Tab-separated table of C-alpha atoms in Angstrom:
chain	number	residue	atom	x	y	z
A	13	MET	CA	0.028	-0.206	0.152
A	14	ILE	CA	2.654	2.230	1.113
A	15	LEU	CA	4.682	1.328	-2.132
A	16	ALA	CA	1.945	1.929	-4.295
A	17	LEU	CA	1.514	5.292	-3.022
A	18	TYR	CA	4.741	6.387	-2.972
A	19	VAL	CA	6.217	4.785	-6.042
A	20	GLY	CA	3.110	3.956	-8.146
A	21	ILE	CA	1.566	7.594	-8.457
A	22	PRO	CA	4.933	9.227	-9.136
A	23	ALA	CA	5.702	6.647	-11.947
A	24	ALA	CA	2.025	7.278	-13.205
A	25	GLY	CA	2.399	10.969	-13.187
A	26	PHE	CA	6.103	10.585	-15.114
A	27	LEU	CA	4.404	8.301	-17.680
A	28	ILE	CA	1.469	10.582	-18.294
A	29	ALA	CA	3.943	13.407	-18.760
A	30	PHE	CA	5.992	11.655	-21.056
A	31	LEU	CA	2.882	10.553	-23.305
A	32	LEU	CA	2.034	14.111	-23.380
A	33	ALA	CA	5.452	15.476	-24.218
A	34	GLY	CA	5.640	12.754	-27.027
A	35	ARG	CA	2.259	13.981	-28.699
A	36	SER	CA	3.027	17.727	-28.571
A	37	GLY	CA	6.692	16.952	-30.204
A	38	LYS	CA	4.516	14.976	-33.176
A	39	LYS	CA	5.359	16.968	-36.561
A	40	THR	CA	2.646	18.642	-38.316
A	41	ASP	CA	2.090	18.970	-41.833
A	42	ARG	CA	1.917	22.772	-41.602
A	43	TYR	CA	3.995	24.687	-44.140
A	44	ARG	CA	7.448	26.065	-43.126
A	45	PRO	CA	9.275	28.551	-44.938
A	46	GLY	CA	11.640	27.476	-47.383
A	47	GLN	CA	10.176	24.163	-47.532
A	48	LYS	CA	9.203	22.981	-51.056
A	49	TRP	CA	6.218	23.208	-52.603
A	50	ASP	CA	5.271	20.166	-54.573
A	51	HIS	CA	1.650	21.023	-55.091
A	52	ASP	CA	-0.948	21.931	-57.816
A	53	PRO	CA	-1.407	25.457	-58.020
A	54	ALA	CA	-4.413	26.582	-56.083
A	55	TRP	CA	-6.320	29.005	-57.801
A	56	PHE	CA	-9.417	31.172	-55.907
A	57	GLY	CA	-11.887	33.249	-58.205
A	58	THR	CA	-11.113	31.152	-61.236
A	59	THR	CA	-9.481	27.823	-62.066
A	60	GLU	CA	-5.921	26.716	-63.528
A	61	GLN	CA	-7.858	26.001	-66.597
A	62	GLY	CA	-9.955	28.907	-66.522
A	63	SER	CA	-6.891	31.232	-66.346
A	64	VAL	CA	-5.268	29.443	-69.101
A	65	GLU	CA	-8.263	29.655	-71.589
A	66	ALA	CA	-8.568	33.296	-70.611
A	67	GLN	CA	-4.913	33.932	-71.587
A	68	ASP	CA	-5.463	32.220	-75.259
A	69	THR	CA	-9.055	33.626	-75.785
A	70	ARG	CA	-7.974	37.220	-74.955
A	71	ARG	CA	-4.372	37.101	-75.335
A	72	ARG	CA	-3.341	40.589	-73.493
A	73	ALA	CA	0.074	40.987	-72.676
A	74	ALA	CA	0.063	43.815	-70.445
A	75	LEU	CA	-2.171	46.286	-68.318
A	76	PRO	CA	-1.296	49.908	-68.781
A	77	GLY	CA	-1.813	51.791	-65.483
A	78	ALA	CA	-1.988	48.796	-63.358
A	79	GLY	CA	-0.908	49.085	-59.832
A	80	GLY	CA	0.797	46.957	-56.791
A	81	VAL	CA	3.158	45.947	-54.625
A	82	SER	CA	5.372	42.537	-54.334
A	83	GLY	CA	6.764	41.458	-50.823
A	84	ARG	CA	9.108	38.501	-49.633
A	85	TRP	CA	9.602	36.652	-46.569
B	19	MET	CA	-0.957	20.827	-45.838
B	20	ALA	CA	-2.782	17.905	-47.820
B	21	GLY	CA	-1.900	16.751	-50.871
B	22	GLY	CA	-3.440	17.953	-54.409
B	23	ASP	CA	-3.085	21.710	-54.301
B	24	GLY	CA	-1.460	21.719	-50.821
B	25	LEU	CA	-4.728	22.934	-48.870
B	26	LYS	CA	-6.889	21.117	-46.550
B	27	PRO	CA	-10.728	21.362	-47.520
B	28	GLU	CA	-11.250	23.840	-44.555
B	29	GLN	CA	-8.498	25.844	-45.428
B	30	ARG	CA	-9.765	26.479	-49.326
B	31	GLU	CA	-13.211	27.097	-47.631
B	32	ARG	CA	-11.942	29.766	-45.191
B	33	VAL	CA	-9.851	31.297	-48.012
B	34	GLU	CA	-12.936	30.911	-50.520
B	35	ARG	CA	-15.225	32.537	-47.983
B	36	ALA	CA	-13.146	35.423	-47.119
B	37	ARG	CA	-12.557	36.070	-50.978
B	38	GLN	CA	-16.496	36.073	-51.724
B	39	GLN	CA	-16.985	38.290	-48.822
B	40	ALA	CA	-14.207	40.847	-49.917
B	41	GLU	CA	-15.864	40.818	-53.456
B	42	GLN	CA	-19.541	41.499	-52.154
B	43	GLU	CA	-18.402	44.058	-49.603
B	44	THR	CA	-16.190	46.114	-52.268
B	45	GLY	CA	-17.279	45.331	-55.505
B	46	LEU	CA	-13.790	44.422	-56.606
B	47	ARG	CA	-13.058	40.942	-58.032
B	48	PHE	CA	-10.430	39.161	-56.190
B	49	PHE	CA	-8.249	36.454	-57.815
B	50	LEU	CA	-5.889	34.590	-55.843
B	51	ARG	CA	-3.281	31.631	-56.584
B	52	ILE	CA	-0.577	29.827	-54.425
B	53	GLY	CA	1.604	28.207	-56.576
B	54	PRO	CA	4.960	28.541	-58.322
B	55	PHE	CA	6.022	31.398	-60.546
B	56	SER	CA	6.624	30.741	-64.078
B	57	MET	CA	8.266	33.830	-64.836
B	58	ASP	CA	8.917	37.262	-63.523
B	59	PRO	CA	6.247	37.558	-60.865
B	60	ARG	CA	5.516	40.875	-61.821
B	61	ILE	CA	5.158	40.179	-65.332
B	62	GLU	CA	3.094	37.011	-64.871
B	63	ALA	CA	0.896	38.977	-62.489
B	64	GLU	CA	0.089	41.439	-65.271
B	65	ARG	CA	-0.343	39.105	-67.830
B	66	LEU	CA	-2.826	36.793	-65.520
B	67	LEU	CA	-4.829	39.720	-64.094
B	68	THR	CA	-5.221	41.402	-67.687
B	69	ASN	CA	-6.766	38.263	-69.245
B	70	LEU	CA	-8.706	37.325	-66.160
B	71	ILE	CA	-10.893	40.682	-66.297
B	72	ASP	CA	-13.504	40.899	-68.919
B	73	GLN	CA	-13.159	44.668	-69.730
B	74	PRO	CA	-9.930	46.667	-69.149
B	75	HIS	CA	-11.822	49.235	-66.839
B	76	ASP	CA	-12.867	46.380	-64.535
B	77	ALA	CA	-11.976	46.633	-60.907
B	78	ALA	CA	-9.948	43.549	-59.771
B	79	VAL	CA	-7.353	42.674	-57.580
B	80	LEU	CA	-5.009	39.562	-58.089
B	81	ILE	CA	-2.823	37.994	-55.208
B	82	LEU	CA	0.043	35.381	-56.684
B	83	LEU	CA	1.704	33.694	-53.600
B	84	GLY	CA	4.949	31.508	-54.442
B	85	PRO	CA	5.612	29.616	-51.253
B	86	GLU	CA	8.958	28.034	-52.731
B	87	GLU	CA	9.915	31.706	-53.800
B	88	ARG	CA	8.962	33.136	-50.654
B	89	ARG	CA	7.453	36.005	-52.596
B	90	VAL	CA	3.796	37.478	-52.864
B	91	GLU	CA	2.746	39.665	-55.547
B	92	VAL	CA	-0.429	41.982	-55.370
B	93	MET	CA	-1.588	43.603	-58.320
B	94	THR	CA	-4.443	45.908	-58.892
B	95	THR	CA	-6.275	47.010	-62.133
B	96	PRO	CA	-6.179	50.866	-62.906
B	97	ALA	CA	-9.759	50.890	-61.768
B	98	ALA	CA	-9.358	49.005	-58.577
B	99	LYS	CA	-5.909	51.278	-57.831
B	100	ARG	CA	-8.382	54.163	-57.604
B	101	ARG	CA	-9.780	52.640	-54.534
B	102	VAL	CA	-6.915	50.572	-53.148
B	103	SER	CA	-3.569	52.758	-53.470
B	104	ASP	CA	-0.183	51.326	-53.800
B	105	THR	CA	0.305	52.439	-50.127
B	106	ALA	CA	-2.621	50.160	-49.007
B	107	VAL	CA	-1.361	47.562	-50.926
B	108	GLY	CA	2.009	47.871	-49.561
B	109	LEU	CA	0.660	47.844	-45.761
B	110	ALA	CA	-1.308	44.741	-46.832
B	111	VAL	CA	1.586	42.882	-48.288
B	112	LEU	CA	3.318	43.725	-44.956
B	113	ALA	CA	1.050	41.871	-43.239
B	114	MET	CA	0.676	39.129	-45.397
B	115	THR	CA	4.646	38.565	-45.167
B	116	SER	CA	4.525	38.722	-41.729
B	117	SER	CA	2.226	35.622	-41.618
B	118	PHE	CA	3.985	33.908	-44.245
B	119	GLY	CA	7.055	34.065	-42.474
B	120	LEU	CA	5.599	32.098	-39.784
B	121	GLY	CA	4.455	29.479	-42.131
B	122	ASP	CA	0.859	30.779	-41.803
B	123	LEU	CA	-0.178	31.018	-45.249
B	124	VAL	CA	-3.749	30.978	-45.028
B	125	GLY	CA	-3.944	33.326	-42.456
B	126	GLY	CA	-1.711	35.854	-44.380
B	127	LEU	CA	-4.078	35.611	-47.371
B	128	LEU	CA	-7.189	36.355	-45.219
B	129	ASP	CA	-5.310	39.069	-43.422
B	130	GLY	CA	-4.265	40.586	-46.738
B	131	MET	CA	-7.656	40.403	-48.488
B	132	ARG	CA	-9.093	42.103	-45.082
B	133	GLN	CA	-7.274	44.818	-45.374
B	134	LEU	CA	-7.343	45.182	-48.919
B	135	SER	CA	-11.052	45.190	-48.620
B	136	ASP	CA	-11.092	48.013	-45.914
B	137	ALA	CA	-8.844	50.104	-48.099
B	138	ALA	CA	-11.328	49.598	-50.820
B	139	GLY	CA	-14.332	50.500	-48.578
B	140	HIS	CA	-17.843	49.475	-49.842
B	141	ALA	CA	-19.176	49.179	-53.165
B	142	GLU	CA	-21.607	51.787	-52.744
B	143	SER	CA	-19.352	54.431	-51.324
B	144	GLY	CA	-16.587	53.566	-53.565
B	145	THR	CA	-14.252	55.337	-51.057
B	146	ALA	CA	-12.389	54.119	-48.214
B	147	THR	CA	-14.006	53.611	-44.888
B	148	GLY	CA	-17.333	54.339	-46.629
B	149	ARG	CA	-16.993	57.883	-45.853
B	150	GLU	CA	-17.044	60.843	-48.535
B	151	SER	CA	-13.938	62.036	-49.439
B	152	GLY	CA	-13.335	65.472	-48.056
B	153	ARG	CA	-14.580	66.977	-44.762
B	154	SER	CA	-17.275	65.284	-42.459
B	155	PRO	CA	-20.351	67.236	-42.961
B	156	VAL	CA	-21.200	70.455	-40.838
B	157	PRO	CA	-24.551	70.413	-39.272
B	158	GLU	CA	-26.608	73.001	-39.938
B	159	ARG	CA	-26.816	75.678	-37.334
B	160	GLY	CA	-29.126	78.619	-37.005
B	161	LEU	CA	-27.338	82.021	-37.019
B	162	GLU	CA	-28.250	84.267	-33.900
B	163	HIS	CA	-27.612	87.660	-33.671
B	164	ILE	CA	-25.552	88.804	-30.720
B	165	SER	CA	-28.512	89.633	-28.792
B	166	GLY	CA	-29.668	86.204	-29.071
B	167	GLU	CA	-32.507	86.981	-31.724
B	168	PRO	CA	-32.383	84.636	-34.361
B	169	LEU	CA	-31.317	86.396	-37.523
B	170	SER	CA	-33.878	85.725	-40.581
B	171	ARG	CA	-32.393	88.101	-42.805
B	172	PRO	CA	-28.701	88.905	-43.952
B	173	ALA	CA	-27.159	90.846	-41.575
B	174	THR	CA	-26.984	94.510	-42.930
B	175	ALA	CA	-23.934	96.372	-43.378
B	176	ILE	CA	-22.952	98.440	-40.152
B	177	GLU	CA	-22.675	102.295	-40.929
B	178	SER	CA	-20.361	103.825	-38.763
C-alpha cells in the first residue's frame, strides 16, 4: 500500500507527462518557410484551366496603369 | 498541408469565404493563386490579371503567392488602384509577409484580403472606410444675432 502510494503515483505521473510530451512533439504537416512546394496551383476566383483559357482567348500582354506591390519573406 | 493543391478542405473554404465576402463588400473582383511562378512574378501577375478581367476598365485585384520562392505579388487594375492605393497594398503585403514568414499562408491571405477590402471601402460609397472624400458634414446651425435673437435676414452692413 505504501509502495503503491509513494512509487506508483509518481511513476504514473511521469508516464503521463512522457506521453503528453511525445504527442506535442509530433511533426505537423504545416508549411514551413523555405519548404519545397510540390503541389498543384491553388486558384480562388477562377481555376487553373480558366486562367489558361482566358489567356488563350484574350491574348492580352499588358495592363497599362496597373498598380501593385510585391513582398518577400 | 494535404496533397493536391496543398490546402486542406477547411483551409480552401476559409479562403474562398473571405474572397467572396471581400467581393461582396467592395465590388472588386479578387483572384488568388498559391503556386510557383513560371516567369518574372510582376510580368506574370500583369499577364494573368489583364486576361482574367472581362474589360480593361474592370476593378480587380490579383494576389499571387509563391511559397517556394517566398514571394507574394499583389496587382490591381487601374480601376481598382483608384480605390486601393499602392500604399494600402503595401501595408497589406507587409501584413501578409509577416504571417507567411511564420508559416501561416492561409492566415496571411485572410489578413491581406481584409486589409485590401478595408482600404477599398464599400461598393456603394466607392471610398475608403465608406466616408465621402473630404470633410465630414457640418451640421446646419441657426445664425443668431449677438443679442440672441435669431437672424432671419442677412445682416446689413454696419454704418459707422
